[in-house]
Structures are given as structure tokens and as C-alpha cells.
Short mmCIF file of C-alpha atoms in Angstrom, two decimals:
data_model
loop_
_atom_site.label_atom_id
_atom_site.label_comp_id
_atom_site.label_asym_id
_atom_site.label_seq_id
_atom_site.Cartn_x
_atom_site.Cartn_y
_atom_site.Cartn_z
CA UNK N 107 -83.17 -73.56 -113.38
CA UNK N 108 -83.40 -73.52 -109.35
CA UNK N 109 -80.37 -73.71 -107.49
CA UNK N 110 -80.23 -77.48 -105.66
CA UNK N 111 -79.73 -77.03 -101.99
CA UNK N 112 -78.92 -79.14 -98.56
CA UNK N 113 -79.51 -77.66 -95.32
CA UNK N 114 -77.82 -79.83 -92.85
CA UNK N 115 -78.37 -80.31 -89.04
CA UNK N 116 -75.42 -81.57 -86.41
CA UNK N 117 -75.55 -80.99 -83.09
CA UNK N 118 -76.96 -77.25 -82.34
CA UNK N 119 -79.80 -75.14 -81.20
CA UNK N 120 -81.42 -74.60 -84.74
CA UNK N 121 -80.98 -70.89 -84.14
CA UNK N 122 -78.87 -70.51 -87.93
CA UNK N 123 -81.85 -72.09 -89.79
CA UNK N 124 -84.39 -70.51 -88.11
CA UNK N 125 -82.66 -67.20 -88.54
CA UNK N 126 -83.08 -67.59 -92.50
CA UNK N 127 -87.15 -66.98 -91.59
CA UNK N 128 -85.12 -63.04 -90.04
CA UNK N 129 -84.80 -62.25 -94.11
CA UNK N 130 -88.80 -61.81 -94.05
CA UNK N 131 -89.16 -60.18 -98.21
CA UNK N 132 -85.89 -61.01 -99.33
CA UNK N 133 -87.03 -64.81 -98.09
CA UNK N 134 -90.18 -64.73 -100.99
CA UNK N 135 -87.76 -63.69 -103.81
CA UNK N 136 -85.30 -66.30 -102.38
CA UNK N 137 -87.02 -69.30 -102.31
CA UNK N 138 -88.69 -69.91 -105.47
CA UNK N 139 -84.99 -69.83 -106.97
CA UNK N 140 -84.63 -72.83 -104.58
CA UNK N 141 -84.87 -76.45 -105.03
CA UNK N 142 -84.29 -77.71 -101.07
CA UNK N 143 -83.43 -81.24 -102.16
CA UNK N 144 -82.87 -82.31 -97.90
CA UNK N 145 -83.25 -80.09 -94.67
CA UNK N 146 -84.72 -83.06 -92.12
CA UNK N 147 -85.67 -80.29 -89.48
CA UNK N 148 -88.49 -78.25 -91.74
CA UNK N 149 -89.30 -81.01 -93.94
CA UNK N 150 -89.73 -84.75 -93.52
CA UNK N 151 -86.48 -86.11 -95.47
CA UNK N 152 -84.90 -89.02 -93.66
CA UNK N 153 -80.79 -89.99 -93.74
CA UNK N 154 -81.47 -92.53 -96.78
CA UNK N 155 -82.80 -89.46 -98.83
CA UNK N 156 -79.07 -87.65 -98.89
CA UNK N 157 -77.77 -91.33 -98.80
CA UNK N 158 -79.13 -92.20 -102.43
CA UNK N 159 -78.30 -88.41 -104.05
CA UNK N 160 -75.77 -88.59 -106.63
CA UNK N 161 -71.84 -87.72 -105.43
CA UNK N 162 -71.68 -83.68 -106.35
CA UNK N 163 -75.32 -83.64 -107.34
CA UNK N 164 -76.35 -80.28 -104.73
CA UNK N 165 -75.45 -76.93 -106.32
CA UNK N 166 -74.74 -75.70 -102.66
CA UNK N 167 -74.84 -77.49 -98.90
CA UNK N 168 -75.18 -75.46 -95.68
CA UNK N 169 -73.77 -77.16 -92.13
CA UNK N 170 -75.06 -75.87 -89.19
CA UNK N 171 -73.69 -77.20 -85.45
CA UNK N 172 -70.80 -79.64 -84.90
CA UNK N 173 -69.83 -83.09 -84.56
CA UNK N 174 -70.88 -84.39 -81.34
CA UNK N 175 -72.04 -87.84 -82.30
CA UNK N 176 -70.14 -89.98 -84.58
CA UNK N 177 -73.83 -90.00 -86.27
CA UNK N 178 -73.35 -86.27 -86.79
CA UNK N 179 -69.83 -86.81 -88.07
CA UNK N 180 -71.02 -89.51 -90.80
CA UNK N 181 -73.66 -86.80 -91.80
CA UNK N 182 -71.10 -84.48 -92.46
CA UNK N 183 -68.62 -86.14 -94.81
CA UNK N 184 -71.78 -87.48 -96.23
CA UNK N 185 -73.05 -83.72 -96.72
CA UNK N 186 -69.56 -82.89 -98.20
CA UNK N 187 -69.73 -85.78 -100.90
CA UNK N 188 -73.12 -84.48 -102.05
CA UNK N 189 -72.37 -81.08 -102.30
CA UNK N 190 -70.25 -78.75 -104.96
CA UNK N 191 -70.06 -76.03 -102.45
CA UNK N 192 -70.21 -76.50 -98.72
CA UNK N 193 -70.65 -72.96 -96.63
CA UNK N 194 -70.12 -73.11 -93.06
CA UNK N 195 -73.63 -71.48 -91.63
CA UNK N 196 -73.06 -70.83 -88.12
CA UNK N 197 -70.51 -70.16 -85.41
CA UNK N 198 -70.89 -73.73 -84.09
CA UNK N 199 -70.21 -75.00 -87.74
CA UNK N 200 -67.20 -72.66 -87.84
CA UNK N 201 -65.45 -72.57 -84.95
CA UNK N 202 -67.47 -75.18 -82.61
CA UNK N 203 -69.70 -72.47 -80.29
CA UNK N 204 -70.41 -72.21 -77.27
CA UNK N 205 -71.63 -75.70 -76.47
CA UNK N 206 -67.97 -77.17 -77.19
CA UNK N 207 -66.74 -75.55 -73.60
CA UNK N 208 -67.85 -78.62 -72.67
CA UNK N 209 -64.56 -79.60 -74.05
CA UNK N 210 -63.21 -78.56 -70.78
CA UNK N 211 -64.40 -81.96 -69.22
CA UNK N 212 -64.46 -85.76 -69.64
CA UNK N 213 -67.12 -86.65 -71.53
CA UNK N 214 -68.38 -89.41 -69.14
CA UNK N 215 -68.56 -85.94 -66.49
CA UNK N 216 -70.70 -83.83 -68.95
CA UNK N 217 -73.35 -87.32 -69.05
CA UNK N 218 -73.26 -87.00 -65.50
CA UNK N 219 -74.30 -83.57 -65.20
CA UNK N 220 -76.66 -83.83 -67.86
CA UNK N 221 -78.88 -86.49 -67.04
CA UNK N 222 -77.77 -87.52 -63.05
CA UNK N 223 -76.81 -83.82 -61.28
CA UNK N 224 -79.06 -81.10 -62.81
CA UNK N 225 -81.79 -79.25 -60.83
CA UNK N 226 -84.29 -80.64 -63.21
CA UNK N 227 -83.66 -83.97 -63.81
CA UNK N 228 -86.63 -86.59 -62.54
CA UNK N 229 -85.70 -90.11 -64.03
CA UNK N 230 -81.57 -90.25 -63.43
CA UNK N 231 -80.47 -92.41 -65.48
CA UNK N 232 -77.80 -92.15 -68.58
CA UNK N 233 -79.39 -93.01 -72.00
CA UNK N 234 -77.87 -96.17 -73.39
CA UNK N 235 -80.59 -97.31 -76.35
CA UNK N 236 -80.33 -96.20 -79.81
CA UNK N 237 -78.04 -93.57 -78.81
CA UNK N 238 -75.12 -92.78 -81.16
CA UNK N 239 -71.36 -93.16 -80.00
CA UNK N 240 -70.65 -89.87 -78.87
CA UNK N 241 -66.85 -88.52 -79.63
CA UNK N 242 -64.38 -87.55 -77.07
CA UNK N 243 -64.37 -83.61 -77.33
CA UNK N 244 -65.26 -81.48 -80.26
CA UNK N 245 -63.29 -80.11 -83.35
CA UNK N 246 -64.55 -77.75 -86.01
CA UNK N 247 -65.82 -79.29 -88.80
CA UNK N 248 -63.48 -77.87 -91.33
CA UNK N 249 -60.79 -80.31 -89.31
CA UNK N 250 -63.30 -83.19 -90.80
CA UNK N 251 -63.71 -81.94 -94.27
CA UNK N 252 -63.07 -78.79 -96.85
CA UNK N 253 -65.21 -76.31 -97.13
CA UNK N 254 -65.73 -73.18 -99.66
CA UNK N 255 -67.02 -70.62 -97.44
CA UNK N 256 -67.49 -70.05 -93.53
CA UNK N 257 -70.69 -67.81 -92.34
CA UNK N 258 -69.56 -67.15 -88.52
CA UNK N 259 -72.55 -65.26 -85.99
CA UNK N 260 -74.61 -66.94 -83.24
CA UNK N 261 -76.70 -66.94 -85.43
CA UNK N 262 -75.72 -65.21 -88.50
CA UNK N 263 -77.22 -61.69 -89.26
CA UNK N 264 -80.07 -61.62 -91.84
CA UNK N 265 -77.97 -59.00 -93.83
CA UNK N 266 -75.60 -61.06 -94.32
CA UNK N 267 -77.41 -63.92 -94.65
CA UNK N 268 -79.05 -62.07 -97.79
CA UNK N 269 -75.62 -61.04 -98.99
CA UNK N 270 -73.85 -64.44 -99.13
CA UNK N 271 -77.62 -66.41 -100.46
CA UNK N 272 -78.04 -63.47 -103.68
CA UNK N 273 -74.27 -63.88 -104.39
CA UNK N 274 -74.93 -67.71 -104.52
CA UNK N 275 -77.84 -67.26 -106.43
CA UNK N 276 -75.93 -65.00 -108.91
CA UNK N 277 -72.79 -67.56 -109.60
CA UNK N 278 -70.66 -65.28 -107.29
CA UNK N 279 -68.90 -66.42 -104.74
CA UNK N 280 -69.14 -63.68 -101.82
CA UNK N 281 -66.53 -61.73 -100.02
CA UNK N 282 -67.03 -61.30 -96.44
CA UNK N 283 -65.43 -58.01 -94.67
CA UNK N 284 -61.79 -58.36 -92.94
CA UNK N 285 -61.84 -55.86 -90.36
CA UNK N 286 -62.96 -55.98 -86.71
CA UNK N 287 -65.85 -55.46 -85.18
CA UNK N 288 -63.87 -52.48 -83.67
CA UNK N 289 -63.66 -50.63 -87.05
CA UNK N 290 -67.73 -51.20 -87.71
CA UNK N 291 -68.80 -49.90 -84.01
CA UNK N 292 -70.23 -46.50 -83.66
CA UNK N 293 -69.03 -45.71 -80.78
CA UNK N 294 -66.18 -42.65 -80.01
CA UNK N 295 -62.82 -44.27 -79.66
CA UNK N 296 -59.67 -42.27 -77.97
CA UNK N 297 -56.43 -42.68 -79.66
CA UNK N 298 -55.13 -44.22 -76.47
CA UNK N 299 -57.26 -46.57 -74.56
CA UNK N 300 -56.56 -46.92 -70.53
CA UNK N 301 -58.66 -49.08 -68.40
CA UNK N 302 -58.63 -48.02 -64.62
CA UNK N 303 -61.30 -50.66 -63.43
CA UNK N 304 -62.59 -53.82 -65.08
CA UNK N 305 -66.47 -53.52 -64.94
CA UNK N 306 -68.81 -56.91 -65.66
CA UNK N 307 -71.49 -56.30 -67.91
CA UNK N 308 -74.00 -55.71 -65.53
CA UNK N 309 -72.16 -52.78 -63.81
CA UNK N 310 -73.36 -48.92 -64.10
CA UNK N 311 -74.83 -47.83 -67.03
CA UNK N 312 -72.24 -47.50 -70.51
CA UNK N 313 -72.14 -44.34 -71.20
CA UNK N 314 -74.34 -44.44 -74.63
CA UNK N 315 -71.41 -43.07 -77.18
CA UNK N 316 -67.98 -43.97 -75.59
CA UNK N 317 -66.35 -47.49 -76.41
CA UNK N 318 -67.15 -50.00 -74.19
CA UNK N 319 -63.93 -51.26 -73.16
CA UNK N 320 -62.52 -47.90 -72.93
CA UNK N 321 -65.13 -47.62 -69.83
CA UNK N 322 -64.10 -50.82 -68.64
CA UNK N 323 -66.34 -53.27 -69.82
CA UNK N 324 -64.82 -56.57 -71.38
CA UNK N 325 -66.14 -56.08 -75.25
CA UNK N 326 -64.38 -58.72 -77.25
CA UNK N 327 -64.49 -56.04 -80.02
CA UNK N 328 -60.45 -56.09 -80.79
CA UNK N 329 -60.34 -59.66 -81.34
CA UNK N 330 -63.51 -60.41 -83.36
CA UNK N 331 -64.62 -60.30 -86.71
CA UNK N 332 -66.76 -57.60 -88.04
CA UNK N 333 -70.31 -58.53 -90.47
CA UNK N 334 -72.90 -58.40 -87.48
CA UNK N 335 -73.43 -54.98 -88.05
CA UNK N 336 -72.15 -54.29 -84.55
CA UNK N 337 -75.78 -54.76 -82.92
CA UNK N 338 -74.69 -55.69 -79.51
CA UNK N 339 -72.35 -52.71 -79.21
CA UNK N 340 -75.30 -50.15 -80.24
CA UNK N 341 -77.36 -51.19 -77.92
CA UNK N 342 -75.24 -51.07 -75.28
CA UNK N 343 -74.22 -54.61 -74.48
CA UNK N 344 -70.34 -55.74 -74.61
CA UNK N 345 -69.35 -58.14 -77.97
CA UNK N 346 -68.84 -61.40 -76.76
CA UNK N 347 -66.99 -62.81 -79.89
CA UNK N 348 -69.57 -64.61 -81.73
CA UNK N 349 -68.49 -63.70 -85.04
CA UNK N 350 -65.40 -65.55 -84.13
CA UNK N 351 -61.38 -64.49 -84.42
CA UNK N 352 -60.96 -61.31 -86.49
CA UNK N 353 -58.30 -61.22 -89.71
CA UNK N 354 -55.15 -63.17 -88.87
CA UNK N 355 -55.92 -63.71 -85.61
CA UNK N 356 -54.88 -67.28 -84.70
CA UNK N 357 -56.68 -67.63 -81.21
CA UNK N 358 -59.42 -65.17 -80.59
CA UNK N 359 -59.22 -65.82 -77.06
CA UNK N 360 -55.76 -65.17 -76.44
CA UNK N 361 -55.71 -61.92 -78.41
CA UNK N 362 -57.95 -60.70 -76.02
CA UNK N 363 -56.39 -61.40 -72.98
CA UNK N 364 -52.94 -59.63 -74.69
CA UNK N 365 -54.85 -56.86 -75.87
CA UNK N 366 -56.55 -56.02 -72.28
CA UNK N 367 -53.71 -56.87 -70.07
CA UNK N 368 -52.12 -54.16 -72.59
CA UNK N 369 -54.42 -51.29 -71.56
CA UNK N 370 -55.01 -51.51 -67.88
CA UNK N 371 -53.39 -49.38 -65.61
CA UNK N 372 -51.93 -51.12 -63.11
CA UNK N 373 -51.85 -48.13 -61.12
CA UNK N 374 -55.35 -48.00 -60.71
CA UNK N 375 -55.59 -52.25 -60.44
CA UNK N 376 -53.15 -54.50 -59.30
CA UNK N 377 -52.46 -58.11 -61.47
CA UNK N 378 -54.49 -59.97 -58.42
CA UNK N 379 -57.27 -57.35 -59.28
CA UNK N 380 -57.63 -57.78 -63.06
CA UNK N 381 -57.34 -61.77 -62.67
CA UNK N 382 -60.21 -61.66 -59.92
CA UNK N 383 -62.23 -59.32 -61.89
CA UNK N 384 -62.23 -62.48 -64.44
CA UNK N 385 -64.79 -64.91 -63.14
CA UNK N 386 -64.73 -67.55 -65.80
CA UNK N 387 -61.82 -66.86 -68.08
CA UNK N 388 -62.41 -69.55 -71.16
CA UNK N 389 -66.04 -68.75 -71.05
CA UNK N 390 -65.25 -64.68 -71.27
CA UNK N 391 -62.36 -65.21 -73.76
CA UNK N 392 -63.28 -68.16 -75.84
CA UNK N 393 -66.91 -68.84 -75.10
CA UNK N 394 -67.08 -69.07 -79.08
CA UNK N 395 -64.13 -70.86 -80.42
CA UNK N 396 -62.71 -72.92 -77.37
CA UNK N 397 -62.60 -75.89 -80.16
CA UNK N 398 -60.49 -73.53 -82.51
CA UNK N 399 -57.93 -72.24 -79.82
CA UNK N 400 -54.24 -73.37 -79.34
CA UNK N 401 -55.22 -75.16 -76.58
CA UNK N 402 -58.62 -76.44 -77.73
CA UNK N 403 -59.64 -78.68 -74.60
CA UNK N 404 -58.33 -79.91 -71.25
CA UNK N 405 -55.39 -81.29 -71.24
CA UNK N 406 -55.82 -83.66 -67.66
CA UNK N 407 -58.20 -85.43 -66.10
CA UNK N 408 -59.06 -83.96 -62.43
CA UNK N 409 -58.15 -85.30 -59.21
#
């Protein structure tokens, strides 16, 4: 008998779903075991469809985005009620993304920006019919409801992806890896790591086998979660953190910041250096999981 499923939709990019297409094959011998009883972006199901679905009648609901709209919050609790199992599908569903810096502003400021200030904007004028109510800052959904299992990566990885939907399919419920991203990277690490200059990722060319950080480079690697295969890292590009906070780490943000102010040499650069080498400290740090942090917004209005 096919496996009842929800695909859900809050506020997001659509980059999660769309990465299910990424499992090419494994997507054929998927589907058929599939019965998608709602997923509104792909296939024309309106909010009355989930609405009238028995309480605990979907084998298996998957949330991507956050609450950003108290339209997208009602969805939610409403996808939770339907569902036996809820999975987390998404960074933004986990630990709110990268969208949620916004956090670090008045909500009134971010409308501003949006639809007054930018470059691009023609007609400048704030949208104020059949808009929902939009909330005050965001939280991560599991602070709304329970759910069974998180799937953290912006987006997540079709590997794993295929790991966690055959595991489903099977009755299992899967076990995601608790290392850090550190202990799945290729790359040659020394047994003692010194950093004598902060480089920004567009600086030099990495040297193709040595760590990243250990030349300089701000790679979140320490602080983040391993199951992305480390793709980022082998091709030469920094981790950013998008797998979100590695195994008990409480704020992946500042476990960063401890972990590089604990392996520069301050010899080769002074405090005032390593703070200015910093341009935008939440948005290095906790790009991902502002939302999830110990301090998970701004805390005063500006002058």
C-alpha cells in the first residue's frame, strides 16, 4: 500500500522541494511507493484540501521554510495534526535560515526596505490587501510544534535525501551522522591549528589539500554538522554552516567565534585585527540559525 504523504510550503525559496527532482533514478523507484495526498506548489491542492483530511490520516508530512505569516503558522499546526510523522526538510524548517537575519530588525524596517528603499522597486508602496498578519520575528518551527525528525542543508543533499525517504519507505526511522563536518572533510588537518591572518573567502587561492581554516579562511567546519558530504570544502569554498550546529552544540554561532578566537595568534594579529577582519559578524557566524541562537534577535529598537 503507498505511503500517504504532505509536502508543505511556509515561507522559503522552494530550493528543499525542488532538490527532491537532485535524486534523478532513485526519484522513479520512489514515487510510485507514494501517495502525495497535498504539496500546493507542484500540484493544484488548495488549504481546504489538508483542512478536510482526517486528524493523523498522512503516513509522513515534510515542512519546508518558517513561519513568517501567521497564515504560514496556521499551516503548520495544521500540517502537524494531519500527520503521524512530521520531518523537518530544510535548514529554514530547522533552524529558521538565512532569511530570519532579518530578525535583526523591526519588522515595520524590513517592509520598508522591501517594497519603499530597494534599487528595484517602481510602485513604492507597502502591500496592505489580502495580505496575512505577518509575526514579529521568526522562531523555528519545532518552538510551534513536535516533530520526529529534522533534515538540516540549504537545501538538503540528494544522498541524504535518498537515505532518510528509503528508511521511511522501509518502516525505519533513520539515523543521521553526529560528527562534524570537520571529521567528513578531506582535507589534511595538523594536530595543532594556528591562524596568523584571517583571509575572506575571496582571498588567494586555498591551497587544494590543506584545511581551510588552518590557511586562514573562516570555514564554519568545527561548529557544523556533518551529512552534506562536505561538497563545499572539496571544492574549495569555506562551510558556511548550513547543515546547522554540530552534536551538542547549543549555539552554532558562538562556538565558532570561541573556537577561532582560540587559534589565532595574536602575535601575528592583534584583537582590533581579527574583529576588523569580521565584516558582518551574525551573517558569518549565524547566517543559518540566527532564530536558534541564545540571543535569537535584536534586543532594541535603534535610535
Amino acid at each position: 500500500m503507498p505511503v500517504k504523504v504532505m509536502f508543505v510550503q511556509l515561507a522559503s525559496c522552494w530550493g528543499c522541494h525542488q532538490s527532491l527532482v537532485d535524486l534523478h533514478e532513485t526519484l522513479a523507484d520512489v514515487l510510485p511507493q507514494l501517495e502525495i495526498v497535498y504539496w500546493h506548489t507542484v500540484v493544484d491542492y488548495k488549504l481546504h484540501d489538508v483542512e478536510k483530511l482526517p486528524d493523523g490520516s498522512v503516513d509522513v508530512g515534510f515542512t519546508e521554510g518558517f513561519c513568517r505569516t501567521e497564515e504560514d503558522l496556521y499551516l503548520l499546526k495544521l500540517a502537524r495534526q494531519k500527520c503521524k510523522l512530521l520531518v523537518s526538510y530544510g535548514t529554514c524548517s530547522t533552524y529558521g535560515g538565512s532569511p530570519a537575519l532579518l530578525n535583526l530588525y523591526q519588522i515595520d524596517e524590513g517592509l520598508k526596505r522591501k517594497f519603499m528603499e530597494a534599487e528595484s522597486v517602481v510602485d513604492k508602496k507597502i502591500p496592505d490587501m489580502h495580505v496575512p498578519k505577518m509575526l514579529e520575528y521568526v522562531k523555528p518551527n519545532r518552538e510551534y510544534v513536535k516533530y520526529d525528525l529534522f533534515l538540516p542543508g540549504c537545501p538538503p543533499e540528494p544522498p541524504l535525501i535518498a537515505e532518510v525517504v528509503t528508511s521511511l519507505l522501509r518502516g525505519e526511522m533513520p539515523k543521521l551522522k553526529e560528527r562534524t563536518l570537520c571529521d567528513e572533510c578531506p582535507r589534511v588537518k595538523s594536530e595543532v591549528i594556528t591562524i596568523k591572518k584571517v583571509k575572506r573567502a575571496f582571498e588567494g587561492i586555498p591551497d587544494p589539500e590543506k584545511c581551510l581554516l588552518e590557511q586562514g579562511y573562516i570555514c564554519m567546519g568545527p561548529a557544523t554538522r556533518e551529512g552534506c558530504g562536505a561538497v563545499c570544502t572539496r571544492a574549495g569554498v569555506p562551510c558556511r554552516g548550513c547543515m546547522g550546529p554540530g552534536p551538542n552544540v547549543l549555539d552554532q554561532g558562538a562556538k565558532m567565534l570561541s573556537a577561532l578566537a582560540s587559534i589565532v595568534d595574536y602575535e601575528s594579529v592583534s584583537p582590533e585585527e581579527l574583529v576588523q577582519s569580521v565584516k558582518d559578524v551574525v551573517g558569518t557566524f549565524s547566517k543559518f540559525t540566527l532564530p536558534s541562537s541564545i540571543i535569537p534577535k535584536a534586543v532594541s529598537k535603534k535610535k
